Amino acid sequence: EKFKLQKTASFSLLKEQVAEKFGVPTDQQRYWLWSRRQNHTYRPTRPLTPAEEAMKIVQVKELTQYSKNQPALDLKLLLERTSPGIPKSIPENDILLFVKYYDPHNKTLRYLGHLFADAQKSITSIYDRLAQMAGFEPGTQIEVFEEIKFEPTIMCDPVDPALTLHQGQLENGDILCIQRKIMGPEMQAVQYPTVPQFFEYVINRVKVIFKPINGTDASSDLELELSKQDSYVQVVEELARELGLGDHRLLRLTKQNVYSGTPASSALRYNSFERLIDILYQYNQLATTFYYEIVDMPLPDLEKMKVLTIKYHNQSTEFVSEHEIRVPRDKTIGDVLALLKEQLGEEASGELRLMEVYFSRISRIFAETLPVDAMNDQYWTLRAEQITGEEKELGQGERVIQVCHFTRDPAHPQAVQNFGEPFLMVLHETETLEDIKPKIQTRLEVKDQQFAKWKFAVVSASKVEDLEDEDIVLARIPEESMGQLDCYLGLEHEDKLPRRNPPTSNRTYERPVRIFGD
């Protein structure tokens, strides 16, 4: 409670206001000065003497200065209510001790009160009084600990019964924590058997939210109280228990990006941290939200596999189905395509190829001999399709080129925006744009009225060259462009589909926007 008084007011005026506020008679009020100890804790250090209580507020305030160069800004006192009719003087060897009681079965710690003890005697001299304060039966064995400091690290030591309180460095204002002594099976039955263990739990406990990675319903989120010192296995075991999952290895965790509020770009590997606290901070911010998913094989085994999500398209470039392919990391793209063909069955009777599509352009065609572990599939779409017969049997003067859809702003004709599904097609070195238009219209199944509005151009990294019907297309596309995939035949028309983000995996990462002051 705060009281405002003039510095020149008498201390007795404060006592009168306290009596009025708390109902404590002035003759039962004893005030203690606080001091800052070397371990940076604050404890009541000594009571005011009758002579000091007769001073003015400003004079009492000067008693709390730690040094001549550090004047106290406020007068902070501890009020002790003394018993009526008992002298307010304290025996010379007595010290003021505060007492707390810890119940390991209920994991509770509560304040019991204070007492005075002879510092020249051991802690055993007040065992009976401590047990009585806790409400124990006579003869109950107790343990006594000193709560030295709580932050930033725990210091809570047992009080040595072989030493006097003075020898044990106990002094005015120290805190005793008592508990009933437990042993054997009873100790195994409680989570935190002793006061120091309970304190470690309190300072390390943290509430962590777990969200299903593909869920949108907030009611399915789980909030668990964990310890910052928990290992990876302890965390997933606790989550598995909450989910009713028999094997914690079937869980995969992903951190949340603190800026975007979405799952991070990659999941945590099994047993990837020793202590939970090691991964709770991102950019100096506490991040206590994680995403979880239940996988269909133990995560350590799954991590030995390369898991690829492949979209299968037909010859009209339409999406048909999505497939998850798992292969050991030492396998090749050829092995991936063989497994995909098994899943597709009769739907894919011909030879398949696997491509990397990014921003509606084919950025790479994978060789079947490429090891799958060399692939980066985090940010690009993997697309599979059948290789046409004419591609496999190229004639003299024929080449395979890439064809992409695009739009552009008339004010900036050299800036294109790709959209839709790109594809590959075979052209002959003598074919004009007029010759290949029907092939494109048939393949994409575009109606005449709509196709008549389409325009065509050769697009490269440096320029956009519009094509006329009489232009020979392959003459405008360098022969080496197929290897680089940086030059393509562009189909310019309106994008009637809703604008979408570039395809990526279901894990996203957004760069933070940082704003700096002057």
mmCIF file with all atom_site columns, N, CA and C in Angstrom, residues 362 365 399-402 424 477-487:
data_model
loop_
_atom_site.group_PDB
_atom_site.id
_atom_site.type_symbol
_atom_site.label_atom_id
_atom_site.label_alt_id
_atom_site.label_comp_id
_atom_site.label_asym_id
_atom_site.label_entity_id
_atom_site.label_seq_id
_atom_site.pdbx_PDB_ins_code
_atom_site.Cartn_x
_atom_site.Cartn_y
_atom_site.Cartn_z
_atom_site.occupancy
_atom_site.B_iso_or_equiv
_atom_site.pdbx_formal_charge
_atom_site.auth_seq_id
_atom_site.auth_comp_id
_atom_site.auth_asym_id
_atom_site.auth_atom_id
_atom_site.pdbx_PDB_model_num
ATOM 1  N N  . ILE A 1 362 ? 8.380  -23.963 -66.730 1.00 0.00 ? 362 ILE A N  1
ATOM 2  C CA . ILE A 1 362 ? 9.164  -25.163 -66.467 1.00 0.00 ? 362 ILE A CA 1
ATOM 3  C C  . ILE A 1 362 ? 10.606 -24.719 -66.246 1.00 0.00 ? 362 ILE A C  1
ATOM 4  N N  . ILE A 1 365 ? 13.907 -30.028 -66.112 1.00 0.00 ? 365 ILE A N  1
ATOM 5  C CA . ILE A 1 365 ? 13.437 -31.383 -66.413 1.00 0.00 ? 365 ILE A CA 1
ATOM 6  C C  . ILE A 1 365 ? 14.482 -32.326 -65.827 1.00 0.00 ? 365 ILE A C  1
ATOM 7  N N  . ARG A 1 399 ? 12.472 -29.888 -83.032 1.00 0.00 ? 399 ARG A N  1
ATOM 8  C CA . ARG A 1 399 ? 12.954 -29.585 -81.694 1.00 0.00 ? 399 ARG A CA 1
ATOM 9  C C  . ARG A 1 399 ? 11.782 -29.505 -80.721 1.00 0.00 ? 399 ARG A C  1
ATOM 10 N N  . VAL A 1 400 ? 12.109 -29.720 -79.434 1.00 0.00 ? 400 VAL A N  1
ATOM 11 C CA . VAL A 1 400 ? 11.113 -29.567 -78.364 1.00 0.00 ? 400 VAL A CA 1
ATOM 12 C C  . VAL A 1 400 ? 11.303 -28.190 -77.740 1.00 0.00 ? 400 VAL A C  1
ATOM 13 N N  . ILE A 1 401 ? 10.214 -27.423 -77.626 1.00 0.00 ? 401 ILE A N  1
ATOM 14 C CA . ILE A 1 401 ? 10.286 -26.099 -76.996 1.00 0.00 ? 401 ILE A CA 1
ATOM 15 C C  . ILE A 1 401 ? 9.283  -26.019 -75.851 1.00 0.00 ? 401 ILE A C  1
ATOM 16 N N  . GLN A 1 402 ? 9.504  -25.009 -75.021 1.00 0.00 ? 402 GLN A N  1
ATOM 17 C CA . GLN A 1 402 ? 8.566  -24.755 -73.918 1.00 0.00 ? 402 GLN A CA 1
ATOM 18 C C  . GLN A 1 402 ? 7.547  -23.709 -74.352 1.00 0.00 ? 402 GLN A C  1
ATOM 19 N N  . LEU A 1 424 ? 5.335  -28.630 -73.038 1.00 0.00 ? 424 LEU A N  1
ATOM 20 C CA . LEU A 1 424 ? 6.343  -28.823 -74.075 1.00 0.00 ? 424 LEU A CA 1
ATOM 21 C C  . LEU A 1 424 ? 5.666  -29.285 -75.363 1.00 0.00 ? 424 LEU A C  1
ATOM 22 N N  . ILE A 1 477 ? 13.792 -18.931 -81.848 1.00 0.00 ? 477 ILE A N  1
ATOM 23 C CA . ILE A 1 477 ? 14.148 -19.547 -80.558 1.00 0.00 ? 477 ILE A CA 1
ATOM 24 C C  . ILE A 1 477 ? 15.509 -20.209 -80.687 1.00 0.00 ? 477 ILE A C  1
ATOM 25 N N  . PRO A 1 478 ? 16.525 -19.738 -79.968 1.00 0.00 ? 478 PRO A N  1
ATOM 26 C CA . PRO A 1 478 ? 17.863 -20.332 -80.061 1.00 0.00 ? 478 PRO A CA 1
ATOM 27 C C  . PRO A 1 478 ? 17.844 -21.824 -79.752 1.00 0.00 ? 478 PRO A C  1
ATOM 28 N N  . GLU A 1 479 ? 18.663 -22.570 -80.465 1.00 0.00 ? 479 GLU A N  1
ATOM 29 C CA . GLU A 1 479 ? 18.663 -24.026 -80.309 1.00 0.00 ? 479 GLU A CA 1
ATOM 30 C C  . GLU A 1 479 ? 19.051 -24.449 -78.903 1.00 0.00 ? 479 GLU A C  1
ATOM 31 N N  . GLU A 1 480 ? 19.925 -23.678 -78.233 1.00 0.00 ? 480 GLU A N  1
ATOM 32 C CA . GLU A 1 480 ? 20.376 -24.054 -76.883 1.00 0.00 ? 480 GLU A CA 1
ATOM 33 C C  . GLU A 1 480 ? 19.365 -23.660 -75.805 1.00 0.00 ? 480 GLU A C  1
ATOM 34 N N  . SER A 1 481 ? 18.277 -23.009 -76.170 1.00 0.00 ? 481 SER A N  1
ATOM 35 C CA . SER A 1 481 ? 17.338 -22.509 -75.159 1.00 0.00 ? 481 SER A CA 1
ATOM 36 C C  . SER A 1 481 ? 16.652 -23.630 -74.394 1.00 0.00 ? 481 SER A C  1
ATOM 37 N N  . MET A 1 482 ? 16.480 -24.797 -75.052 1.00 0.00 ? 482 MET A N  1
ATOM 38 C CA . MET A 1 482 ? 15.791 -25.881 -74.355 1.00 0.00 ? 482 MET A CA 1
ATOM 39 C C  . MET A 1 482 ? 16.607 -26.370 -73.163 1.00 0.00 ? 482 MET A C  1
ATOM 40 N N  . GLY A 1 483 ? 17.917 -26.336 -73.300 1.00 0.00 ? 483 GLY A N  1
ATOM 41 C CA . GLY A 1 483 ? 18.747 -26.760 -72.183 1.00 0.00 ? 483 GLY A CA 1
ATOM 42 C C  . GLY A 1 483 ? 18.663 -25.806 -71.017 1.00 0.00 ? 483 GLY A C  1
ATOM 43 N N  . GLN A 1 484 ? 18.481 -24.508 -71.312 1.00 0.00 ? 484 GLN A N  1
ATOM 44 C CA . GLN A 1 484 ? 18.415 -23.502 -70.249 1.00 0.00 ? 484 GLN A CA 1
ATOM 45 C C  . GLN A 1 484 ? 16.979 -23.187 -69.843 1.00 0.00 ? 484 GLN A C  1
ATOM 46 N N  . LEU A 1 485 ? 16.011 -23.497 -70.723 1.00 0.00 ? 485 LEU A N  1
ATOM 47 C CA . LEU A 1 485 ? 14.591 -23.222 -70.480 1.00 0.00 ? 485 LEU A CA 1
ATOM 48 C C  . LEU A 1 485 ? 14.329 -21.744 -70.216 1.00 0.00 ? 485 LEU A C  1
ATOM 49 N N  . ASP A 1 486 ? 15.171 -20.879 -70.820 1.00 0.00 ? 486 ASP A N  1
ATOM 50 C CA . ASP A 1 486 ? 15.030 -19.449 -70.563 1.00 0.00 ? 486 ASP A CA 1
ATOM 51 C C  . ASP A 1 486 ? 14.416 -18.694 -71.734 1.00 0.00 ? 486 ASP A C  1
ATOM 52 N N  . CYS A 1 487 ? 14.012 -19.418 -72.781 1.00 0.00 ? 487 CYS A N  1
ATOM 53 C CA . CYS A 1 487 ? 13.357 -18.800 -73.933 1.00 0.00 ? 487 CYS A CA 1
ATOM 54 C C  . CYS A 1 487 ? 12.198 -19.704 -74.335 1.00 0.00 ? 487 CYS A C  1
#
